[in-house]
Short mmCIF file of C-alpha atoms in Angstrom, two decimals:
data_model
loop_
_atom_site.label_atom_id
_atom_site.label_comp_id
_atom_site.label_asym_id
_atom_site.label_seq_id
_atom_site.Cartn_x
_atom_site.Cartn_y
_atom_site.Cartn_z
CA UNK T 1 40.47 -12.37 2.39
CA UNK T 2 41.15 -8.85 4.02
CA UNK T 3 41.24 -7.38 0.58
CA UNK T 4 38.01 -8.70 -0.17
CA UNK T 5 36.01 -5.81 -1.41
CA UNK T 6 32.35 -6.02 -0.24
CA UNK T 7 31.34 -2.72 -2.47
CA UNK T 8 29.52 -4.06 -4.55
CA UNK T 9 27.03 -4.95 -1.47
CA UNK T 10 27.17 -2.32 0.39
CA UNK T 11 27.19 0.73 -2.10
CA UNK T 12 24.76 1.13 -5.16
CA UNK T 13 26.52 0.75 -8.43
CA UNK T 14 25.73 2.99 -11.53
CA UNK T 15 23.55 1.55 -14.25
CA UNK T 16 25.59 0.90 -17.82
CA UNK T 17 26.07 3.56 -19.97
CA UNK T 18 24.13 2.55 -22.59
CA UNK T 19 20.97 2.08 -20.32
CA UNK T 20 21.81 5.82 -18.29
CA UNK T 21 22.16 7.92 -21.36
CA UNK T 22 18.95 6.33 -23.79
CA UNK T 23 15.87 8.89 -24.18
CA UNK T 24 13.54 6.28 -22.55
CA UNK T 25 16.12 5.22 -19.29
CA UNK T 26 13.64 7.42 -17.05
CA UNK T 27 10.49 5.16 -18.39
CA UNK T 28 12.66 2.25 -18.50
CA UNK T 29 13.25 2.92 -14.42
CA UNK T 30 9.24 3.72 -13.62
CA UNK T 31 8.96 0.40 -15.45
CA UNK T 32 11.47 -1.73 -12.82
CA UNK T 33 9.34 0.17 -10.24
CA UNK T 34 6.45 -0.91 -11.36
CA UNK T 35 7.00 -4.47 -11.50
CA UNK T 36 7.37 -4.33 -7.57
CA UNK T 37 3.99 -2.46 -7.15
CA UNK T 38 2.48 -5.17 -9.36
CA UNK T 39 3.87 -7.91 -7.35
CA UNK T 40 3.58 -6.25 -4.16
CA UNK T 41 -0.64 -5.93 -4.43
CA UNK T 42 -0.82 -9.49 -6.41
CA UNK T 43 0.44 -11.01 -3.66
CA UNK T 44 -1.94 -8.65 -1.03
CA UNK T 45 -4.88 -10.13 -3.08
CA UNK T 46 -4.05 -13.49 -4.01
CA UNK T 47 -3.36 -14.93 -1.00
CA UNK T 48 -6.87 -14.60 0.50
CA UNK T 49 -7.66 -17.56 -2.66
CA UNK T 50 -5.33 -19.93 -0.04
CA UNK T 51 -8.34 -19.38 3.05
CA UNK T 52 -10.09 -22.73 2.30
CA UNK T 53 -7.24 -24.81 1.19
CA UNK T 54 -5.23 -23.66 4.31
CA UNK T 55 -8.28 -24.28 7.07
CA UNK T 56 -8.60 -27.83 5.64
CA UNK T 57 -4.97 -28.99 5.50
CA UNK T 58 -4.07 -27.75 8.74
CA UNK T 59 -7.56 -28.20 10.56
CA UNK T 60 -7.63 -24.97 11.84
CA UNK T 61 -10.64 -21.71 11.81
CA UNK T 62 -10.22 -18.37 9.87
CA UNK T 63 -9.54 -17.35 12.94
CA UNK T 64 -6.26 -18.48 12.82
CA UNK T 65 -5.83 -18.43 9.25
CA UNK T 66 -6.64 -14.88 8.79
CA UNK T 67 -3.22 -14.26 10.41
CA UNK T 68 -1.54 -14.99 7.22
CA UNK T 69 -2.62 -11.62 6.14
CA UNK T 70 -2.52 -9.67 9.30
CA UNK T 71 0.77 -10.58 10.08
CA UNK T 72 2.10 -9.29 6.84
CA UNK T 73 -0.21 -6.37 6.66
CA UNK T 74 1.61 -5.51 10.91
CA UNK T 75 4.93 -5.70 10.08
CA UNK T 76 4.45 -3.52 6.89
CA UNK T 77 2.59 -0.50 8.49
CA UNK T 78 5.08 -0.65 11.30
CA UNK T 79 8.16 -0.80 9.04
CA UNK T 80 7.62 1.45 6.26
CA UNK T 81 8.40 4.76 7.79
CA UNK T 82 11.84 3.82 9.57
CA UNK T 83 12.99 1.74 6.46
CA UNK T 84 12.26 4.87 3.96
CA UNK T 85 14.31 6.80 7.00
CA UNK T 86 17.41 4.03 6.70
CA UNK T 87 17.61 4.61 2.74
CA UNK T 88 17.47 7.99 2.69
CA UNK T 89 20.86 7.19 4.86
CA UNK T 90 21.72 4.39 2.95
CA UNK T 91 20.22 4.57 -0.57
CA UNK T 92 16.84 3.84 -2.12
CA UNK T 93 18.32 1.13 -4.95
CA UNK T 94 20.49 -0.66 -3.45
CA UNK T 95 17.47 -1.79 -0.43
CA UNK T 96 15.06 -1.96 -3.46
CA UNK T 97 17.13 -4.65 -4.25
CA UNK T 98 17.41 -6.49 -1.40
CA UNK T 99 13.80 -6.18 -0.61
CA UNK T 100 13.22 -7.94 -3.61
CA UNK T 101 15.58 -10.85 -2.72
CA UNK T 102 14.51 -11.00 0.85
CA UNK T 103 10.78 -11.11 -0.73
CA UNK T 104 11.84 -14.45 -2.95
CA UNK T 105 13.25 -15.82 -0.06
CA UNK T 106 10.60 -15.36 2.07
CA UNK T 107 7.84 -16.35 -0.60
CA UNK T 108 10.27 -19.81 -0.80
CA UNK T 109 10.29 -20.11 2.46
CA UNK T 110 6.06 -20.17 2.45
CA UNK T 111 5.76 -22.49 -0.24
CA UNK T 112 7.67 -25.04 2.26
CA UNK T 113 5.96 -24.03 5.59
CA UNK T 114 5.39 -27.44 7.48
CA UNK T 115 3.09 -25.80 10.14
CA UNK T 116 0.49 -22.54 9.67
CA UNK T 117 2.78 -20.94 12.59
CA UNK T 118 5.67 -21.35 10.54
CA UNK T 119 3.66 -19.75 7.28
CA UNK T 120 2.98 -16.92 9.34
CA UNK T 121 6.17 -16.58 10.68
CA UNK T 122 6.97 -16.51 7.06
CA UNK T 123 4.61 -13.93 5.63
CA UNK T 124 6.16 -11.74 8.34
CA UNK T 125 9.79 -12.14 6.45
CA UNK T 126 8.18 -11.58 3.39
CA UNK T 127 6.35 -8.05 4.72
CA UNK T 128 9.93 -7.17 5.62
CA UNK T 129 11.15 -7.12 1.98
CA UNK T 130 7.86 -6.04 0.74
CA UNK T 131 8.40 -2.75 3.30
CA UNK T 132 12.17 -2.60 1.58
CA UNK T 133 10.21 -2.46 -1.88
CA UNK T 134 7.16 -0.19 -1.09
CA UNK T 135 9.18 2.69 1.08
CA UNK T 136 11.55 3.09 -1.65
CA UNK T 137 8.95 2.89 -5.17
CA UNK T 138 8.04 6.32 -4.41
CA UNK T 139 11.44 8.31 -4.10
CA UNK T 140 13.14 6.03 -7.04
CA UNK T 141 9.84 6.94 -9.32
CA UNK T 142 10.19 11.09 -8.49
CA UNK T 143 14.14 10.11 -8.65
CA UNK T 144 13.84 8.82 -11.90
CA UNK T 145 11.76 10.97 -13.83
CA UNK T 146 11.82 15.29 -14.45
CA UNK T 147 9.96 17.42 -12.09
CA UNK T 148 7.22 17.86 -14.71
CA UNK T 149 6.91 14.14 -15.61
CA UNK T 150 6.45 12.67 -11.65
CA UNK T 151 2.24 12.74 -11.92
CA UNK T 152 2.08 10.71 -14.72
CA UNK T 153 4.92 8.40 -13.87
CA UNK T 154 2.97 7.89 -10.27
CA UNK T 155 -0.14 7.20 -12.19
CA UNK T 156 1.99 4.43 -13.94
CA UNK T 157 2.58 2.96 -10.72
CA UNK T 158 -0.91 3.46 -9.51
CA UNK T 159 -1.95 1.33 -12.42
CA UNK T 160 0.57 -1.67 -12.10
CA UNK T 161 -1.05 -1.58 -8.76
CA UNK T 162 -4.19 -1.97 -9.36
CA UNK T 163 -3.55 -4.45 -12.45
CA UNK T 164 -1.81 -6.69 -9.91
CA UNK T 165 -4.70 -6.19 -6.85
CA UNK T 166 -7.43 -6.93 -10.17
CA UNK T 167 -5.62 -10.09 -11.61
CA UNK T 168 -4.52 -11.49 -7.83
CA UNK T 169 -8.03 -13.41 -7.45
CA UNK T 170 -8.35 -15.01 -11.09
CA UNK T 171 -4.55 -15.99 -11.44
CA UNK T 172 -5.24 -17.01 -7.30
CA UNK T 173 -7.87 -19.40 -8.36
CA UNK T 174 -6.01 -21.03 -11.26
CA UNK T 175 -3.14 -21.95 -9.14
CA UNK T 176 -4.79 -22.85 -6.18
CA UNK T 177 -7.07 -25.01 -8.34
CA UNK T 178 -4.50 -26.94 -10.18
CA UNK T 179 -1.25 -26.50 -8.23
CA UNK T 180 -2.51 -26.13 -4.25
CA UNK T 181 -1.89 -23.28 -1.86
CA UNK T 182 1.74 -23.17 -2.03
CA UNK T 183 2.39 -22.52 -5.95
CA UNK T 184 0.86 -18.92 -4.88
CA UNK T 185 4.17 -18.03 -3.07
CA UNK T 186 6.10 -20.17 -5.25
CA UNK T 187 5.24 -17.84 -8.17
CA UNK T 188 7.30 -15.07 -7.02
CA UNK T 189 10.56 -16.51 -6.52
CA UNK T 190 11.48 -16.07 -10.28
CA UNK T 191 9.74 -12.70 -10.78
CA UNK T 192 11.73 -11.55 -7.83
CA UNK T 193 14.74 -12.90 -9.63
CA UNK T 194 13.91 -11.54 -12.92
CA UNK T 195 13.34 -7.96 -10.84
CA UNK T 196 16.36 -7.84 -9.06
CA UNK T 197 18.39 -8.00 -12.62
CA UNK T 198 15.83 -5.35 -14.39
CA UNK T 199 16.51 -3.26 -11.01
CA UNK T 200 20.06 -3.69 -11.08
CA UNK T 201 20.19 -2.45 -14.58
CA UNK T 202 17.48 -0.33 -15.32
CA UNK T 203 17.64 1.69 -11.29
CA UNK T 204 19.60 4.87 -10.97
CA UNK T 205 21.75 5.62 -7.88
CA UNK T 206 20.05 7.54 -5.55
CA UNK T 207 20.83 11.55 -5.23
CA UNK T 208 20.69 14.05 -2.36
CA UNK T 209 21.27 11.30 0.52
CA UNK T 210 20.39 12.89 3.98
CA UNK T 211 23.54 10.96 6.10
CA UNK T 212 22.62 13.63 9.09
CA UNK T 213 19.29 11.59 9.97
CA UNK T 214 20.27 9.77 13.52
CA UNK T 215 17.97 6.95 14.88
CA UNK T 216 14.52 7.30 16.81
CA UNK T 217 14.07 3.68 18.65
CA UNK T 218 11.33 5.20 20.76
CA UNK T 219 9.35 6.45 17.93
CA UNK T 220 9.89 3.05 16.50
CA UNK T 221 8.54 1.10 19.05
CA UNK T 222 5.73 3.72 20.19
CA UNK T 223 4.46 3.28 16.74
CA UNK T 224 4.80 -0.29 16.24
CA UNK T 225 2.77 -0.50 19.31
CA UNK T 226 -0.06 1.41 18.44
CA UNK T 227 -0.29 0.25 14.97
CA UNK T 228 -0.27 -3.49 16.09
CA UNK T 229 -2.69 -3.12 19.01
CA UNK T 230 -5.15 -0.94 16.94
CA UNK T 231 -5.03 -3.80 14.66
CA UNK T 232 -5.46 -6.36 16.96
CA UNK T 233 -8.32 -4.84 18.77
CA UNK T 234 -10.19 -4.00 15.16
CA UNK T 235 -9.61 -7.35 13.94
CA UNK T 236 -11.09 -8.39 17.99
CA UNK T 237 -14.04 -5.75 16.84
CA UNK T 238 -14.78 -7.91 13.59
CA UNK T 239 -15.64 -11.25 14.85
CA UNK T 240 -12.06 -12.50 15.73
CA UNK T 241 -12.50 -14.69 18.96
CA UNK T 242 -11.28 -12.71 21.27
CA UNK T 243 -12.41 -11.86 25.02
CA UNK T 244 -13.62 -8.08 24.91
CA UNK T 245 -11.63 -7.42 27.97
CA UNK T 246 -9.09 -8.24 25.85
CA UNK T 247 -10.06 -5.75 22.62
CA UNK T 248 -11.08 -3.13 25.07
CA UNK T 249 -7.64 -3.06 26.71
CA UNK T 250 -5.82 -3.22 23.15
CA UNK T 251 -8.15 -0.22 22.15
CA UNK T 252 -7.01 1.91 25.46
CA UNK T 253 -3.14 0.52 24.33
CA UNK T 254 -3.50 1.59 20.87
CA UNK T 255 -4.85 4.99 21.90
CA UNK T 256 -2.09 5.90 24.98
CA UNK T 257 0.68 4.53 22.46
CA UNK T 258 -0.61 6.58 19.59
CA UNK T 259 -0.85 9.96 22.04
CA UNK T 260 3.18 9.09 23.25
CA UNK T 261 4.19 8.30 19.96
CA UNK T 262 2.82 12.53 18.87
CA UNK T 263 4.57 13.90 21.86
CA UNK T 264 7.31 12.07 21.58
CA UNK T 265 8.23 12.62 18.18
CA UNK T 266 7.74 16.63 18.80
CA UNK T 267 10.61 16.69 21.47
CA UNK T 268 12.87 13.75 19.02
CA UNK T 269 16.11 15.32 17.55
CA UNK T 270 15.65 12.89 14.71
CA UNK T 271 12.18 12.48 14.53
CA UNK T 272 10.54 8.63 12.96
CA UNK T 273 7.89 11.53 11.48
CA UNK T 274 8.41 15.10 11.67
CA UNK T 275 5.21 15.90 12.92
CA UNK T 276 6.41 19.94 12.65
CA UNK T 277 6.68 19.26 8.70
CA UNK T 278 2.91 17.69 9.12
CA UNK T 279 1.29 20.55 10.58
CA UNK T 280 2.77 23.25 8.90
CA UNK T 281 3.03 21.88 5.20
CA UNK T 282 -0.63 20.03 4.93
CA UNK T 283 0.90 17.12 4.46
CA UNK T 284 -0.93 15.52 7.33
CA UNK T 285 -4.13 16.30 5.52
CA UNK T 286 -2.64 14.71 2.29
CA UNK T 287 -2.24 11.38 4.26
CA UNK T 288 -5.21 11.36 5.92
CA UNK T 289 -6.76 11.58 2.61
CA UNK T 290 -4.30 8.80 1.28
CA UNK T 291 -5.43 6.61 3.87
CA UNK T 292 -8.76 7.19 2.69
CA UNK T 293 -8.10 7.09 -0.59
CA UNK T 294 -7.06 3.62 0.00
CA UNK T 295 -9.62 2.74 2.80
CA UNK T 296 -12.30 3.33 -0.01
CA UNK T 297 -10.44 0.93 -2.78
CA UNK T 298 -10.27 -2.29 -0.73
CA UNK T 299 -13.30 -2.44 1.70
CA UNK T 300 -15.87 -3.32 -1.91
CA UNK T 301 -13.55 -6.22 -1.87
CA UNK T 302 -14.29 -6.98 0.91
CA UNK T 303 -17.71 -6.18 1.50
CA UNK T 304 -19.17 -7.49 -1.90
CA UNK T 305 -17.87 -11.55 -2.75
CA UNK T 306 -20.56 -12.96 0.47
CA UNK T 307 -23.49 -10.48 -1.23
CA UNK T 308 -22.58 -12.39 -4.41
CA UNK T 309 -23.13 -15.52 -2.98
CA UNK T 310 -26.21 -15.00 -1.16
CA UNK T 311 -27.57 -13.55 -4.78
CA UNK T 312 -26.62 -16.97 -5.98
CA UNK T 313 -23.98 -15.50 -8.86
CA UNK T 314 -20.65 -17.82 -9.19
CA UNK T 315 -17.68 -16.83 -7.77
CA UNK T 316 -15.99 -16.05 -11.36
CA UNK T 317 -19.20 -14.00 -12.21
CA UNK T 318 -18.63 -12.23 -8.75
CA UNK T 319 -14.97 -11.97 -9.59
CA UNK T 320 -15.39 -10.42 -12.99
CA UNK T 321 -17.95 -7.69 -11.22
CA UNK T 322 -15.40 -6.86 -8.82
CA UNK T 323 -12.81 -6.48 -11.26
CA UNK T 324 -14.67 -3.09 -12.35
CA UNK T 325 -13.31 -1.13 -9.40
CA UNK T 326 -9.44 -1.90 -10.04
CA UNK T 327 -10.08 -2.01 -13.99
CA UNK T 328 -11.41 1.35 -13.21
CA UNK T 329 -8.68 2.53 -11.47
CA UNK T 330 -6.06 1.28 -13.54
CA UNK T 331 -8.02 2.98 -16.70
CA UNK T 332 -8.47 6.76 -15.06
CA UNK T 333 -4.68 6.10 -13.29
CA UNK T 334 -3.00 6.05 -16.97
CA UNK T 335 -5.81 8.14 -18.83
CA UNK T 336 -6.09 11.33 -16.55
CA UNK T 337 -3.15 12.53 -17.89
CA UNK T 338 -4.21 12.35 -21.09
CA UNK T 339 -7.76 13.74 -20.85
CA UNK T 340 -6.99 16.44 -18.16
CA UNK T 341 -3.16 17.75 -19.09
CA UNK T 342 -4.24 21.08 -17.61
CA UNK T 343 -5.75 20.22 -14.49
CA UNK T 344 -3.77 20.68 -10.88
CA UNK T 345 -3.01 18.20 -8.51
CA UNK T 346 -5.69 19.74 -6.01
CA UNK T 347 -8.23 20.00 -9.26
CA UNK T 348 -7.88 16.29 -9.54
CA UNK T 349 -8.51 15.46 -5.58
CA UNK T 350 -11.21 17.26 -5.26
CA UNK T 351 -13.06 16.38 -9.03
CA UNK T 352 -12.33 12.09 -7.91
CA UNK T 353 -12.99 12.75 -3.84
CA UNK T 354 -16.24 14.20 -5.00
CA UNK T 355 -16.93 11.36 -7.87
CA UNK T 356 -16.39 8.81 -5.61
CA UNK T 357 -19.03 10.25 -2.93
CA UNK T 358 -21.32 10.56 -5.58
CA UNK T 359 -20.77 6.93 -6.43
CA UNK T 360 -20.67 5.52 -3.33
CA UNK T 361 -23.69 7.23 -2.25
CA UNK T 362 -25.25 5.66 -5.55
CA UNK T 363 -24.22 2.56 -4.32
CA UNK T 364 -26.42 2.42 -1.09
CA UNK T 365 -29.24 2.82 -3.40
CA UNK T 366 -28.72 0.73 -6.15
CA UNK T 367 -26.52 -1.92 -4.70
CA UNK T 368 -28.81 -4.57 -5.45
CA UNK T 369 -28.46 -5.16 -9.22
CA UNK T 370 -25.32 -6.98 -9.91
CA UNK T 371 -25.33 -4.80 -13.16
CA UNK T 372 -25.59 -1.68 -11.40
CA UNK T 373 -23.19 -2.52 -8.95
CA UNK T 374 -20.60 -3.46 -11.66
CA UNK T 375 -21.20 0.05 -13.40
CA UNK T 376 -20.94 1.87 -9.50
CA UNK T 377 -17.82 0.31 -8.88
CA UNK T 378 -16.02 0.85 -12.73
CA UNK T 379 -16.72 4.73 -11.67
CA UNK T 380 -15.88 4.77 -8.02
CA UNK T 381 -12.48 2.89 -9.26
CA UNK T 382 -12.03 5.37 -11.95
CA UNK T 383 -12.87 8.75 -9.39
CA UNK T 384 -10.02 7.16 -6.98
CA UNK T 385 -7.41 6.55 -9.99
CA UNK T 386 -8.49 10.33 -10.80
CA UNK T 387 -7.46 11.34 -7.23
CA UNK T 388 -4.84 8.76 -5.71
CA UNK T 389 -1.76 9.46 -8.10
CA UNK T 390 -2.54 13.20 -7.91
CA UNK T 391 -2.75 13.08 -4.22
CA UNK T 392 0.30 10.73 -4.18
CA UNK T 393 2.28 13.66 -6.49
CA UNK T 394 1.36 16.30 -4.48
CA UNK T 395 2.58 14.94 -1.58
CA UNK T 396 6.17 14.22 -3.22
CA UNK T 397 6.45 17.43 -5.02
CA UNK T 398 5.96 19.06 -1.47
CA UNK T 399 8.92 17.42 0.30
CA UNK T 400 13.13 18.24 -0.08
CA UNK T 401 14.80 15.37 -2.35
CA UNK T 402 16.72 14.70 0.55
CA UNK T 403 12.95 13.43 2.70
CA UNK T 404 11.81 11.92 -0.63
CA UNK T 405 12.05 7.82 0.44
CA UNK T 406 11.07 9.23 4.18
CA UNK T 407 8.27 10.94 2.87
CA UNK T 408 7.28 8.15 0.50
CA UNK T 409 7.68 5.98 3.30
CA UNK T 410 4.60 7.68 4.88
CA UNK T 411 2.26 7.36 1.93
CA UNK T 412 3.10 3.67 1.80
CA UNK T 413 2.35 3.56 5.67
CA UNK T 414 -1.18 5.43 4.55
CA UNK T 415 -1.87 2.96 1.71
CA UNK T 416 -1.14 -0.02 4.63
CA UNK T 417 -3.40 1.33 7.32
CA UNK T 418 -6.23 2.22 4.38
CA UNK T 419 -5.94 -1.18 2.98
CA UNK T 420 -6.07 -2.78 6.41
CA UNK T 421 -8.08 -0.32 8.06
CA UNK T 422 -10.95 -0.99 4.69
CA UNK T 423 -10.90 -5.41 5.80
CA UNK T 424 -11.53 -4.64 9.49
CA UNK T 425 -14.21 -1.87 8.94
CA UNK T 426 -15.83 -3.43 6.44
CA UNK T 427 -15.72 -7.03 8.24
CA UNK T 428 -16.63 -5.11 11.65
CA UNK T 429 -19.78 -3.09 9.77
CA UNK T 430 -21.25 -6.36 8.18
CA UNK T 431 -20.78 -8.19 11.61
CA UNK T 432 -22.31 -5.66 13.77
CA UNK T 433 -25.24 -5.49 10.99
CA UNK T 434 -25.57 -9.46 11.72
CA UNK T 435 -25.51 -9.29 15.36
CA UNK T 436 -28.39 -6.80 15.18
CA UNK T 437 -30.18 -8.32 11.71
CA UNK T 438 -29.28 -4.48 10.41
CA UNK T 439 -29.04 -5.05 6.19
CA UNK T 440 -25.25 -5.53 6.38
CA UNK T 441 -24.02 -3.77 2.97
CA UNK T 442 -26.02 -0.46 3.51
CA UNK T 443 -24.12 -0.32 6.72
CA UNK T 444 -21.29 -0.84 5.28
CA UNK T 445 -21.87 1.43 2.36
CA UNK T 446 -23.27 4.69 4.87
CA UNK T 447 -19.91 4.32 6.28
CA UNK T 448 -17.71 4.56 2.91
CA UNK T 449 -19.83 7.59 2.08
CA UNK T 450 -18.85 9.16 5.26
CA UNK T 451 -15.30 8.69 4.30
CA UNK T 452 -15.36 9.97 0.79
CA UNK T 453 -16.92 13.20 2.29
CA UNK T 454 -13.79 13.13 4.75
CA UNK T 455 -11.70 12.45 1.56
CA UNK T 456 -12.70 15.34 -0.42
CA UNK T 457 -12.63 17.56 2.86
CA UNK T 458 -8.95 17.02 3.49
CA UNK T 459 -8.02 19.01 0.33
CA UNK T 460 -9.56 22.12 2.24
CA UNK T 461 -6.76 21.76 4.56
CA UNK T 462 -3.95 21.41 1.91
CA UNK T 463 -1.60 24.12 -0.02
CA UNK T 464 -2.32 24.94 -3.36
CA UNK T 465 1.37 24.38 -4.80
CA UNK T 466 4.49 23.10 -3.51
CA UNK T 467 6.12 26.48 -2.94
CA UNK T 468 3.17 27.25 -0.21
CA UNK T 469 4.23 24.23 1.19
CA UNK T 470 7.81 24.58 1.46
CA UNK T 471 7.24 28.22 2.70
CA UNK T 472 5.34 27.17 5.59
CA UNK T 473 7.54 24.45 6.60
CA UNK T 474 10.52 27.06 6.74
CA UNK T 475 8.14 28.92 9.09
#
């Protein structure tokens, strides 16, 4: 037993020979990748298909049942950055892979739930793995591919993406329809076996490991804190029964966190975020417009099946309107780079941010027409796949190989807070609008305008290449 060599789980191994020197290995690596960004938003969107079945079979409100997606949505945000820190320590395959076999676990481990505590308790494991997955898909896609390949082979990624967020509903209601709530988790027990293989083989070993970066347990928990109680007082904000004593005291948490968590992390040795590399590179901006980015994709989805219904359309007709937006996406994600080879990073941000003001702004018009709005949302999908893998690039391109899963880490944590931040707006706009009979959607819709104009403002603040970057982050 003592010479029992445990190597093979600790350490990443090398991918075969055959696979590491074929012309298409780097595509054949995007492509492992991308299976865990499809599965990753398929299960983010078909889960919400489980609402009804879940209220009825364990008697409980949406209320309660909502926190089957907040509780994964919490422990992602919070997780993301400090597991991209641990494998750019430890390596970004080798936790790829156990994300994905924590995920199957986990997703087992749903299926069975006795109790809805015990499901939730459950979709927290299964955030875990999904944070293993999503802070790593990043570095191992710039990892993978040349320099000069990385904004196509993100827009690959973008697309699995949104092919996984577009199918989650339909394939949702099919199994929910003729299998029950828990064949939606028990679906990804063999893709997450079939993934761990293709990683194992396909994956190269990461490069450039940063073994210097120490630990930061106050930065973790300052941040957890004010990402869960900003949450939890939103979610308060959006018709979740809560006392507002309650919401306004998670609000003031969420804020005095947040402020500790900045000041703290400017005095860290080994900084959770290196707010210095923030300020001084644009990256900060680049975020804020990823969150955004990503704020802007989700809230329609949000804000659009109960307009459906009170126009009377089916919920497949309502599904195939919505499926515009991430068929748009998924269409500009892959075709950009095709129709604009010449255009920059920045050209892209601001030529989508823009396009997806413009449509938006549309929108508040014109909403009314489920034709129109089907048209609207193909665009506004297409503007954001113009301007998400471009923004996503830039942001890699900017950073030291050695930062790249850290650094990826924090555009996952964007894409979290966007896609959670886009439920509880949207949900709090349309149940404001109710309280006050204001015409919920146009609410809703002023506000997304808003934030595309804040969208295509953060490129202002941003470098124009990577080399401005890097120089003012050695300043």
């Amino acid at each position: 037993m003592s010479d029992f060599d445990l190597g093979a789980l600790t350490r990443e191994t090398a991918r075969p020979k055959w696979v590491r020197e074929h012309r298409r290995a780097p595509w054949a690596a995007v492509g492992a990748v991308c299976l865990g960004a499809f599965m990753g938003q398929l299960d983010a969107s078909i889960v919400t298909l489980t609402y009804p079945r879940l209220q009825s079979e364990f008697g409980t409100g949406l209320g309660a049942v909502a926190w089957v997606s907040m509780s994964y949505l919490v422990v992602l945000a919070v997780l993301l950055v400090p597991v991209g820190r641990w494998a750019d320590r430890r390596g970004r395959k080798l936790l790829y892979l156990y994300g994905f076999g924590l995920f199957s676990l986990a997703s087992a481990a749903c299926a069975l739930a006795p109790t809805l505590g015990w499901l939730v308790v459950g979709r927290g494991f299964q955030a875990v793995g999904a944070a293993l997955l999503q802070a790593n898909s990043v570095a191992l896609v710039v990892l993978s591919v040349p320099a000069s390949r990385v904004r196509i082979a993100l827009g690959l990624q973008g697309a699995a993406q949104a092919v996984g967020l577009a199918l989650g509903p339909t394939l949702g209601g099919v199994l929910v329809e003729a299998y029950g709530w828990r064949s939606v988790f028990w679906v990804n027990v063999p893709v997450g076996l079939v993934a761990i293989l293709a990683g194992h083989v396909l994956l190269p070993r990461s490069r450039d490991l940063n073994g210097r970066q120490g630990a930061d347990p106050t930065g973790f928990v300052l941040f957890a804190a004010a990402v869960v109680t900003g949450l939890l007082a939103l979610s308060g904000l959006s018709g979740m029964p809560q006392p507002s004593s309650v919401v306004v005291g998670l609000g003031v948490v969420a804020v005095v966190a947040a402020a500790a968590f900045w000041h703290a992390e400017r005095r860290a040795v080994a900084p959770l975020v290196d707010i210095h590399l923030l300020a001084a590179g644009g990256l900060g901006a680049s975020l804020a417009g990823a969150l955004l980015a990503y704020l802007l994709l989700f809230a329609p989805l949000v804000l659009y099946p109960s307009v459906f219904a009170a126009w009377g359309l089916s919920a497949a007709a309502g599904g195939l309107v919505l499926s515009c937006l991430p068929t748009g996406f998924a269409a500009a994600a892959v075709g950009a780079n095709v129709l604009h080879v010449q255009a920059s990073n920045r050209q892209r941000i601001v030529v989508g941010s823009l396009g997806v003001f413009a449509a938006v702004a549309a929108n508040v018009v014109l909403w009314r027409s489920p034709d129109l709005v089907a048209a609207l949302l193909l665009l506004m999908g297409a503007f954001l796949g113009l301007a998400i893998p471009a923004n996503n690039a830039a942001v890699m391109t900017a950073v030291p190989a050695s930062d790249a899963a850290a650094v990826g880490g924090m555009v996952n944590v964007a894409r979290a807070l966007g896609t959670s931040l886009g439920v509880a707006i949207t949900a709090m706009g349309v149940h404001v609008a109710n309280l006050h009979q204001w015409a919920g959607p146009e609410v809703v819709l002023v506000a997304l305008a808003v934030c595309a104009v804040a969208l295509a403002a953060t490129t202002l603040r941003r470098p124009t290449t990577p080399g401005e970057t890097m120089a003012r982050c050695a300043r």
